[in-house]
Tab-separated table of C-alpha atoms and ligand atoms in Angstrom:
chain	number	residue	atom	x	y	z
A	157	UNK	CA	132.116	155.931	75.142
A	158	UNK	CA	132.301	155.302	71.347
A	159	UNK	CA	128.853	152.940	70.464
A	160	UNK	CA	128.232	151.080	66.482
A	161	UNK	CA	124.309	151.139	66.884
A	162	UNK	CA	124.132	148.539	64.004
A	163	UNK	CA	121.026	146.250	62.452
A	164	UNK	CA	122.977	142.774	63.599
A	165	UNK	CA	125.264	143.796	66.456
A	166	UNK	CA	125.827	146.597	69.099
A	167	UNK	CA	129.205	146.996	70.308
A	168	UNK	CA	130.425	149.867	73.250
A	169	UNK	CA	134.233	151.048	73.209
A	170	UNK	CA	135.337	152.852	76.314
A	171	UNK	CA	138.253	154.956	75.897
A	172	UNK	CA	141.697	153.406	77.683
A	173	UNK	CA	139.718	149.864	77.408
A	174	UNK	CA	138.818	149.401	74.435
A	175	UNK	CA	135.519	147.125	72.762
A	176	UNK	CA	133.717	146.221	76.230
A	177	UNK	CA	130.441	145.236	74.528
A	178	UNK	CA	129.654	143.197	71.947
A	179	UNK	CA	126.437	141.638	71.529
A	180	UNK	CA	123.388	141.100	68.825
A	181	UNK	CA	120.829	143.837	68.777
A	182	UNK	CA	117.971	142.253	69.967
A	183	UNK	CA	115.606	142.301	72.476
A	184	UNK	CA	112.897	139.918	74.079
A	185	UNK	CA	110.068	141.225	75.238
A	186	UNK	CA	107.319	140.138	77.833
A	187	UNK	CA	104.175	140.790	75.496
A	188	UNK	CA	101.371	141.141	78.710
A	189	UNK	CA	103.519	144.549	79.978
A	190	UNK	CA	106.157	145.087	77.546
A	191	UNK	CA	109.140	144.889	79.153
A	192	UNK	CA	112.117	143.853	78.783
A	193	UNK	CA	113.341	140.116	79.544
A	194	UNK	CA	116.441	139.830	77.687
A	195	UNK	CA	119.004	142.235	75.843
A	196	UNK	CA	121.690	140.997	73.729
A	197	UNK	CA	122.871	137.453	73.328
A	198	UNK	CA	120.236	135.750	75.716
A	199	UNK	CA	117.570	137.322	73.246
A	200	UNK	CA	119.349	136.410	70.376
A	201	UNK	CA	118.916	132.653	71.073
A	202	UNK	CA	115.403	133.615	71.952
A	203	UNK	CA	115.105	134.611	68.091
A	204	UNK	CA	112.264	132.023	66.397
A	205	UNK	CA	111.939	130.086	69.847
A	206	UNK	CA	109.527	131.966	72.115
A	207	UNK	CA	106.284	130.962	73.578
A	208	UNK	CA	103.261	133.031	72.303
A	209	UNK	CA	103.673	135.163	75.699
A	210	UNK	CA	107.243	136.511	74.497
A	211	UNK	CA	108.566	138.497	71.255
A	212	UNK	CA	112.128	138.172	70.373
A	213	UNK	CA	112.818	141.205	67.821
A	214	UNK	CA	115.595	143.322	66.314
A	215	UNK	CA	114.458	146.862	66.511
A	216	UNK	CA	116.921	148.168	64.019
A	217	UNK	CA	115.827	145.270	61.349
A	218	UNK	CA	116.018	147.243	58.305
A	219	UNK	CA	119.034	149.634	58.847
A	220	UNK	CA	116.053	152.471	60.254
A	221	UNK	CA	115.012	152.122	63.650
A	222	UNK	CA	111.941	149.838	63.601
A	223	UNK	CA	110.702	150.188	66.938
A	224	UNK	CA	111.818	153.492	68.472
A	225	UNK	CA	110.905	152.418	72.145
A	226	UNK	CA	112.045	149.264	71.959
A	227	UNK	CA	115.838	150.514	70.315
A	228	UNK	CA	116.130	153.381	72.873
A	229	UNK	CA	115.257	149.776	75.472
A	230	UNK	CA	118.157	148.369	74.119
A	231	UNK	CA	120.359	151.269	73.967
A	232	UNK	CA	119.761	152.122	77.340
A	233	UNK	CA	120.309	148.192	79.008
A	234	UNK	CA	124.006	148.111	77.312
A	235	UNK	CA	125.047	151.947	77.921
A	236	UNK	CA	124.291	150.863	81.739
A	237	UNK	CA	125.552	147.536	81.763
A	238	UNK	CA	128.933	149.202	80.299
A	239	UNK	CA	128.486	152.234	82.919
A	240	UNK	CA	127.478	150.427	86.069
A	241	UNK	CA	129.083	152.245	89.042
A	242	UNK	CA	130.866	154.716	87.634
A	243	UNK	CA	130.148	158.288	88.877
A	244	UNK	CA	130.532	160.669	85.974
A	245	UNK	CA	128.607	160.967	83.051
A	246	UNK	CA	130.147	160.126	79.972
A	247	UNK	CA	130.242	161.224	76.433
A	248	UNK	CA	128.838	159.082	73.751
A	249	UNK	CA	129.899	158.936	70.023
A	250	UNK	CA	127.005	157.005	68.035
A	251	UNK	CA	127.753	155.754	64.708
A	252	UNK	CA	124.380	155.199	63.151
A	253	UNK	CA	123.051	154.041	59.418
A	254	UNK	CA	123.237	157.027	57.262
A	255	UNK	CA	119.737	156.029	56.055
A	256	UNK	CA	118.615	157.314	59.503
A	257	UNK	CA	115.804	160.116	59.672
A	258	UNK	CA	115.910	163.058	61.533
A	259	UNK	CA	113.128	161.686	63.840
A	260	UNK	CA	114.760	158.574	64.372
A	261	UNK	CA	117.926	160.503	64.540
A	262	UNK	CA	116.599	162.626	67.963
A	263	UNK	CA	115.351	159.212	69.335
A	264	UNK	CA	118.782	158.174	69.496
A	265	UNK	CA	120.196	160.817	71.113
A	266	UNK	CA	117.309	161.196	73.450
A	267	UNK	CA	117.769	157.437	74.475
A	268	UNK	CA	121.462	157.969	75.078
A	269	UNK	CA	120.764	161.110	76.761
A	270	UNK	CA	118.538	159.113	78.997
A	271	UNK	CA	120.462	156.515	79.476
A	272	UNK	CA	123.015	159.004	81.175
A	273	UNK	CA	124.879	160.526	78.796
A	274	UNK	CA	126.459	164.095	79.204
A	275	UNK	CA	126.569	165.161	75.572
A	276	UNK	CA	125.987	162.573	72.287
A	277	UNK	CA	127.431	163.219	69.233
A	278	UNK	CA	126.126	161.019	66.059
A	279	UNK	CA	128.761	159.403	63.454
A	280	UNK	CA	127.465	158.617	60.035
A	281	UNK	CA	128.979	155.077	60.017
A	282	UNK	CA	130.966	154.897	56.827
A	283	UNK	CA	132.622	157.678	57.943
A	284	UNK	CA	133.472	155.694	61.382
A	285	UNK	CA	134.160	152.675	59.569
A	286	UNK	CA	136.896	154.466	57.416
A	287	UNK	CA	138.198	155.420	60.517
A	288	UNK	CA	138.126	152.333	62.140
A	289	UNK	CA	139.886	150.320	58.993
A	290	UNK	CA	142.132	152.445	59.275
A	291	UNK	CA	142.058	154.215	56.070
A	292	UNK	CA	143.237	158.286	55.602
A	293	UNK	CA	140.241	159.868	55.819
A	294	UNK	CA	141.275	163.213	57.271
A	295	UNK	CA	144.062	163.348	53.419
A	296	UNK	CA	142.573	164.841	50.537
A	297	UNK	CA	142.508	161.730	48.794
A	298	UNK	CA	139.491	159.756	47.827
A	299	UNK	CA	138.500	156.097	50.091
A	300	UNK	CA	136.158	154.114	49.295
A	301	UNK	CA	134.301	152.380	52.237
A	302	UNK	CA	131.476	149.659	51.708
A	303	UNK	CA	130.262	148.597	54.745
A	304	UNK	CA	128.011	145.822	54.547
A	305	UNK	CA	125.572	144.795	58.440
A	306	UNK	CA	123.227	143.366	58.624
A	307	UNK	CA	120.307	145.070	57.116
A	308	UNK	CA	121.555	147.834	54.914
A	309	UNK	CA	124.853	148.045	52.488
A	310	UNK	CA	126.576	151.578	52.368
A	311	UNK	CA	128.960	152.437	50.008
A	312	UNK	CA	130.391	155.700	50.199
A	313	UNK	CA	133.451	157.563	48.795
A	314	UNK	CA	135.450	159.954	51.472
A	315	UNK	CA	137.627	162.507	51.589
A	316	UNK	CA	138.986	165.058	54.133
A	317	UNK	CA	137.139	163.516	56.798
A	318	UNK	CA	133.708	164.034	54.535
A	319	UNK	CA	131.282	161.824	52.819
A	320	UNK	CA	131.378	163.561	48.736
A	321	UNK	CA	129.041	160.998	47.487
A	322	UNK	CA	126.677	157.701	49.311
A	323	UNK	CA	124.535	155.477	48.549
A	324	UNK	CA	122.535	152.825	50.757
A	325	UNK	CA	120.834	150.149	49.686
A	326	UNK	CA	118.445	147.435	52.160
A	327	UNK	CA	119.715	144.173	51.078
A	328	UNK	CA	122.766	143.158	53.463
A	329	UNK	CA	123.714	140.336	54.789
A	330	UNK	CA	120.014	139.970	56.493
A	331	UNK	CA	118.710	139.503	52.700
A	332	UNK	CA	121.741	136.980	51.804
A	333	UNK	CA	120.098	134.977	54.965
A	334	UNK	CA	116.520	135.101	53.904
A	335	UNK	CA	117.635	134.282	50.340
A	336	UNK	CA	119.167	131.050	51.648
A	337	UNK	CA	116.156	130.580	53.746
A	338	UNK	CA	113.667	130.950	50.276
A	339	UNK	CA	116.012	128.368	48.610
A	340	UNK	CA	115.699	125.641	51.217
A	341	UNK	CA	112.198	126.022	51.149
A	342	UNK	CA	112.057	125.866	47.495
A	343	UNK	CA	114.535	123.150	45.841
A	344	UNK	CA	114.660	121.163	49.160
A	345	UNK	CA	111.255	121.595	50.266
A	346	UNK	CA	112.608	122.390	53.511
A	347	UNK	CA	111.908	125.492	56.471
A	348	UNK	CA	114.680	126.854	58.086
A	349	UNK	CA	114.691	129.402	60.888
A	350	UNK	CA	116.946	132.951	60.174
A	351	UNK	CA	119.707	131.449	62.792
A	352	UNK	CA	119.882	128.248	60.659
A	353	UNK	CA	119.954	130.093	57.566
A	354	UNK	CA	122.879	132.623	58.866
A	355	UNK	CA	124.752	129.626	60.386
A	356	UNK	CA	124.819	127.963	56.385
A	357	UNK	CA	125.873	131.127	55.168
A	358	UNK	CA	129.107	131.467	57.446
A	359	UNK	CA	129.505	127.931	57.305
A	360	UNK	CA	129.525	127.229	53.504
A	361	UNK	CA	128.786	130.128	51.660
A	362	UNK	CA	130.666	132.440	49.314
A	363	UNK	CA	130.193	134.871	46.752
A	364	UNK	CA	133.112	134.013	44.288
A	365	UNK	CA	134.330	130.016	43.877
A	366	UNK	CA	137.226	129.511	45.634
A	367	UNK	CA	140.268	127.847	43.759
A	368	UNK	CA	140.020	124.207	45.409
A	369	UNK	CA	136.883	122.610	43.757
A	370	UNK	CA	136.524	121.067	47.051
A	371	UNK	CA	132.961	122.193	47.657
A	372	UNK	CA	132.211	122.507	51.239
A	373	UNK	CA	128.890	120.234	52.429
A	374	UNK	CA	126.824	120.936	55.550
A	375	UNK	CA	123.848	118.643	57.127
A	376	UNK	CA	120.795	120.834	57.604
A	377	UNK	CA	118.337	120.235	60.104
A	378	UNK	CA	114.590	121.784	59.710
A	379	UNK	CA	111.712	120.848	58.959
A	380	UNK	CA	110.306	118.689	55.812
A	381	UNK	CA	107.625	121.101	54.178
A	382	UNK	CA	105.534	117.196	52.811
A	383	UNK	CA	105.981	115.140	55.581
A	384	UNK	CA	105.810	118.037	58.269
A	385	UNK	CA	108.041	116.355	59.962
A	386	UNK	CA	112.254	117.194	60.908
A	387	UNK	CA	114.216	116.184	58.637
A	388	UNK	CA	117.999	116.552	58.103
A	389	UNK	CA	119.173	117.592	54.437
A	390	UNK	CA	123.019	117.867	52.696
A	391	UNK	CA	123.535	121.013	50.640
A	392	UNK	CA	126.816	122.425	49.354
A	393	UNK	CA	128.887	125.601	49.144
A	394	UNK	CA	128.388	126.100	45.104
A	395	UNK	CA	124.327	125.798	45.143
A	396	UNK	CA	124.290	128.058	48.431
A	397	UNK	CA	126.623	130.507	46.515
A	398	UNK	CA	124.107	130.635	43.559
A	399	UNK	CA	120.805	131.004	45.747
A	400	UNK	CA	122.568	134.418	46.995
A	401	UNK	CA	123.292	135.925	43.613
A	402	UNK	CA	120.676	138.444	43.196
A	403	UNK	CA	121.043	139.902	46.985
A	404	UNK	CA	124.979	140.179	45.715
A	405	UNK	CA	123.930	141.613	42.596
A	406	UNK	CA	122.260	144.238	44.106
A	407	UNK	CA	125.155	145.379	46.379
A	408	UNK	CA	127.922	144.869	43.559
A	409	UNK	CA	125.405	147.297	41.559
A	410	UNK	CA	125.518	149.748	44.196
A	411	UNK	CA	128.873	149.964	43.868
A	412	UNK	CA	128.874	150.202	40.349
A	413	UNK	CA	126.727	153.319	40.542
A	414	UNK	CA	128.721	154.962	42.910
A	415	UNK	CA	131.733	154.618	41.303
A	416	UNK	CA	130.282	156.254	38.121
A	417	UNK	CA	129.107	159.127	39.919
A	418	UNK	CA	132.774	159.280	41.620
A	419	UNK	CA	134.470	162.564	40.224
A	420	UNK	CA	137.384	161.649	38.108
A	421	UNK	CA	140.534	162.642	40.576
A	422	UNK	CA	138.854	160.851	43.232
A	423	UNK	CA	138.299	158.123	41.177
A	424	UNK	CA	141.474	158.080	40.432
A	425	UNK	CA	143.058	157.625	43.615
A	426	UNK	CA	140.194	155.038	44.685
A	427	UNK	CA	141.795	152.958	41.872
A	428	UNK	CA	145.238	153.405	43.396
A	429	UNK	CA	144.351	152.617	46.851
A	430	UNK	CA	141.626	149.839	45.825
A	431	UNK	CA	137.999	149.646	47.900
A	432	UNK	CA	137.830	148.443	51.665
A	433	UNK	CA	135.126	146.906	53.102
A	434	UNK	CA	133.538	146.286	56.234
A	435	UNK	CA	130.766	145.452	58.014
A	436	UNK	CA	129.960	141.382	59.339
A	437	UNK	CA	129.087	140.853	55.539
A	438	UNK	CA	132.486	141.526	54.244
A	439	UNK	CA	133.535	138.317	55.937
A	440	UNK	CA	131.270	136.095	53.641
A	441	UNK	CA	133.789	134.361	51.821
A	442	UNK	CA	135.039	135.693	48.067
A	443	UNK	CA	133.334	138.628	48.419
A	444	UNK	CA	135.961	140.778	48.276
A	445	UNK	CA	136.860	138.615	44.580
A	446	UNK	CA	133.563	139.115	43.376
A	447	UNK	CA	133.569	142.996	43.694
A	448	UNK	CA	136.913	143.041	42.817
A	449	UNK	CA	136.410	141.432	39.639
A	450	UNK	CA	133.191	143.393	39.131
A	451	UNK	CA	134.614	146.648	39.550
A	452	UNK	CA	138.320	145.894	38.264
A	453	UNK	CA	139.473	147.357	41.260
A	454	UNK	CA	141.839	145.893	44.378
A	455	UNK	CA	139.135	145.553	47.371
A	456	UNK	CA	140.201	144.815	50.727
A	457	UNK	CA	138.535	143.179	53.814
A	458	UNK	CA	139.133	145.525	56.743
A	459	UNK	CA	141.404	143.509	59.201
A	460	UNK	CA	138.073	142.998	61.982
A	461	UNK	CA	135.132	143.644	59.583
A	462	UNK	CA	132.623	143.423	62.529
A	463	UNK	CA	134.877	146.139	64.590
A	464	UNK	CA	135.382	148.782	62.579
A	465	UNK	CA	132.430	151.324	62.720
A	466	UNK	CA	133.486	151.043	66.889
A	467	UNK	CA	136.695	151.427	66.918
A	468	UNK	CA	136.291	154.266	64.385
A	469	UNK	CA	133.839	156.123	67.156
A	470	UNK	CA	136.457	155.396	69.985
A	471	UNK	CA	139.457	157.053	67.628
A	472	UNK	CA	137.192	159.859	67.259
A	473	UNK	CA	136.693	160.034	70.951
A	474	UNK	CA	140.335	160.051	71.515
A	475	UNK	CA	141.230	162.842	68.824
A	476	UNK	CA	138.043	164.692	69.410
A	477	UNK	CA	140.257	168.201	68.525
A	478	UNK	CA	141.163	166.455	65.052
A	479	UNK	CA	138.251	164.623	64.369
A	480	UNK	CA	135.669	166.902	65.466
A	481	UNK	CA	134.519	167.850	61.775
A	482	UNK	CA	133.190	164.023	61.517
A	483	UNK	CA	130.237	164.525	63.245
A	484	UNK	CA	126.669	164.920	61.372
A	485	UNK	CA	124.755	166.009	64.260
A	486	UNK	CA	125.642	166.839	68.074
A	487	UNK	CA	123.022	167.123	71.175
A	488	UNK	CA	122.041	170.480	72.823
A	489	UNK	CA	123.551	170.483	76.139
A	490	UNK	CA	121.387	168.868	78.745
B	56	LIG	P1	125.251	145.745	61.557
B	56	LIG	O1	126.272	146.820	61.449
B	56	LIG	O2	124.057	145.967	60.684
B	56	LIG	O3	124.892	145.460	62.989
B	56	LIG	P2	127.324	143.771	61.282
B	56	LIG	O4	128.417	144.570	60.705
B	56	LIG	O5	127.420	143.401	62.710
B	56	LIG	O6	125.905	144.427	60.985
B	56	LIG	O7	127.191	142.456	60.376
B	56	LIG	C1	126.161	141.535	60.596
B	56	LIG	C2	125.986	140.696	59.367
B	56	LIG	O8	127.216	140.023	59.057
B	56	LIG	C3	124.947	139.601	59.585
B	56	LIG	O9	124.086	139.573	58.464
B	56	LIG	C4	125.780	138.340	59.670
B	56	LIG	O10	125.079	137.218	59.184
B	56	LIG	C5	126.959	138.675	58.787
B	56	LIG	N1	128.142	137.876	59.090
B	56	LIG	C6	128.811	137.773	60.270
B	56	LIG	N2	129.842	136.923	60.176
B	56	LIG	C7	129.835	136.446	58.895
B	56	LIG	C8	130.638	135.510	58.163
B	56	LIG	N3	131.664	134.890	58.721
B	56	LIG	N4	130.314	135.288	56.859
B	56	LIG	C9	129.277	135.908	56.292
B	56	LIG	N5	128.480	136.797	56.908
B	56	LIG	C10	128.746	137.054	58.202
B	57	LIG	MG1	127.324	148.292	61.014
């Protein structure tokens, strides 16, 4: 079982199935006991609607694990749901954020472990997202990866299956969101929820203009910060694009940064492959212009963004003799 442990989504890959699981990493919780009342997509909708009795929450907000007890919760509820019935006890590839203590790291394993695992291994998840996109990570050529989630953007350069240089910054495509959310509030006087505000963002918002000046326009509904009352506002693409600039500024810089540290013959081939990225944030539109224009270099959008650091953990389950070097830390038999 191959499992992306990400800020945004969680999704399971069984080996001879493929992606069985794919669903939001959140959790609602009854506040009088603390338990669990949804998992997944029921608490996702839950997110900015619950009654002061309930807590909708995303335990891996920040690309570290918020709430341990809460994400090993989680972790449990979808290795079951994916394991129901079966008799043996499987093993579990984890790709995690590399921004992940050792701690948090343990809690992890120990919530897999519980969950019914036979042996965990843990992923960094550039590593697993090269893998996933596809690229030739095992070659002694340099990759570039940046995989952008939810809450944090890593950028790291690869080669022979290793991670030579990282770097990981917080802002994501969370931080896009909340800078959308800011922006309502301040030039239309209007409060959004974090759903609305990701919905604008896929709708109409990019990171580079687009050719056609045809500037996409999207009715807003939330509510009017004067009148305090609901009120339904028009925005468009090319003002939304401009309220995300600094949160893209900061993850075109982290780029920048790594590719200066880059040492020169693996900079080299980086600029003769070009830079692929992944990650649910790679799909905002133009982004893949913008840090190609940045940088000068070709960058790619991995054919299923939102996939990759999965399917990457599921190859590595199914080449475990070829891939086994990938792995940054592996459980004590149980
Ligand atoms: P994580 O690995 O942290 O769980 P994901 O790779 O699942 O994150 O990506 C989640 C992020 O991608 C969210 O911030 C979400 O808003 C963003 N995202 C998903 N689809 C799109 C899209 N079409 N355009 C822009 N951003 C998107
Ligand atoms: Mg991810």
């Amino acid at each position: 079982m191959g499992i992306d442990l990400g800020t945004a989504n969680t999704l399971v890959y069984v080996s001879g199935k493929g992606i069985v699981l794919q669903e939001p990493s959140v959790v609602a919780i009854d506040k009088h006991d603390g338990t669990a009342l949804a998992v997944g997509e029921d608490a996702k909708k839950m997110l900015g609607r619950t009654p002061g009795d309930v807590m909708a929450l995303r335990p891996l907000r920040d690309g570290v694990i918020a709430d341990s007890d809460i994400t090993e919760m989680m972790l449990s509820q979808f290795i079951r749901r994916v394991n129901e019935g079966k008799m043996f006890r499987p093993i579990i590839v984890i790709g995690i954020p590399s921004g992940v203590t050792g701690v948090e790291r343990r809690a992890v394993m120990d919530a897999a472990e519980k969950a019914g695992a036979k042996e965990v291994y843990l992923i960094e998840e550039p590593v697993a997202a090269a893998i996933g996109a596809g690229l030739p990570v095992a070659e002694p050529t340099g990759n570039m990866i940046i995989d952008i989630g939810g809450g944090t953007t890593e950028v790291a350069v690869l080669s022979l299956q290793g991670t030579v240089l990282s770097e990981s910054v917080r802002v994501a495509g969370d931080e896009l969101s909340d800078s959308i959310s800011q922006y309502m509030k301040k030039v239309h006087n209007l409060v959004i929820g974090e759903r609305t505000a990701e919905d604008i963002k896929i709708q109409v918002g990019s990171a580079y203009p687009t050719e056609d000046d045809d500037d996409p326009i999207m009715e807003v509904r939330g509510l009017h910060l004067l009148s305090g009352l609901p009120r339904t506002v028009s925005i468009k693409g090319g003002e939304i694009r401009e309220s995300m600039a600094e949160p893209l500024a900061v993850i075109v810089d982290a780029v920048k940064r790594t590719l200066e540290r880059t040492p020169p013959e693996l900079a080299a081939d980086i600029i003769d492959r070009g830079i692929m990225l992944a990650g649910g944030g790679a799909l905002l539109r133009g982004l893949d212009t913008l840090i190609g224009h940045e940088t000068g270099i070709v960058t790619h959008v991995a054919a299923d963004p939102l996939s990759c650091v999965v399917l990457g953990t599921g190859r590595v389950l199914e080449n475990f003799s070829q891939l086994g070097r990938v792995f940054s830390r592996r459980s004590r038999k149980v």
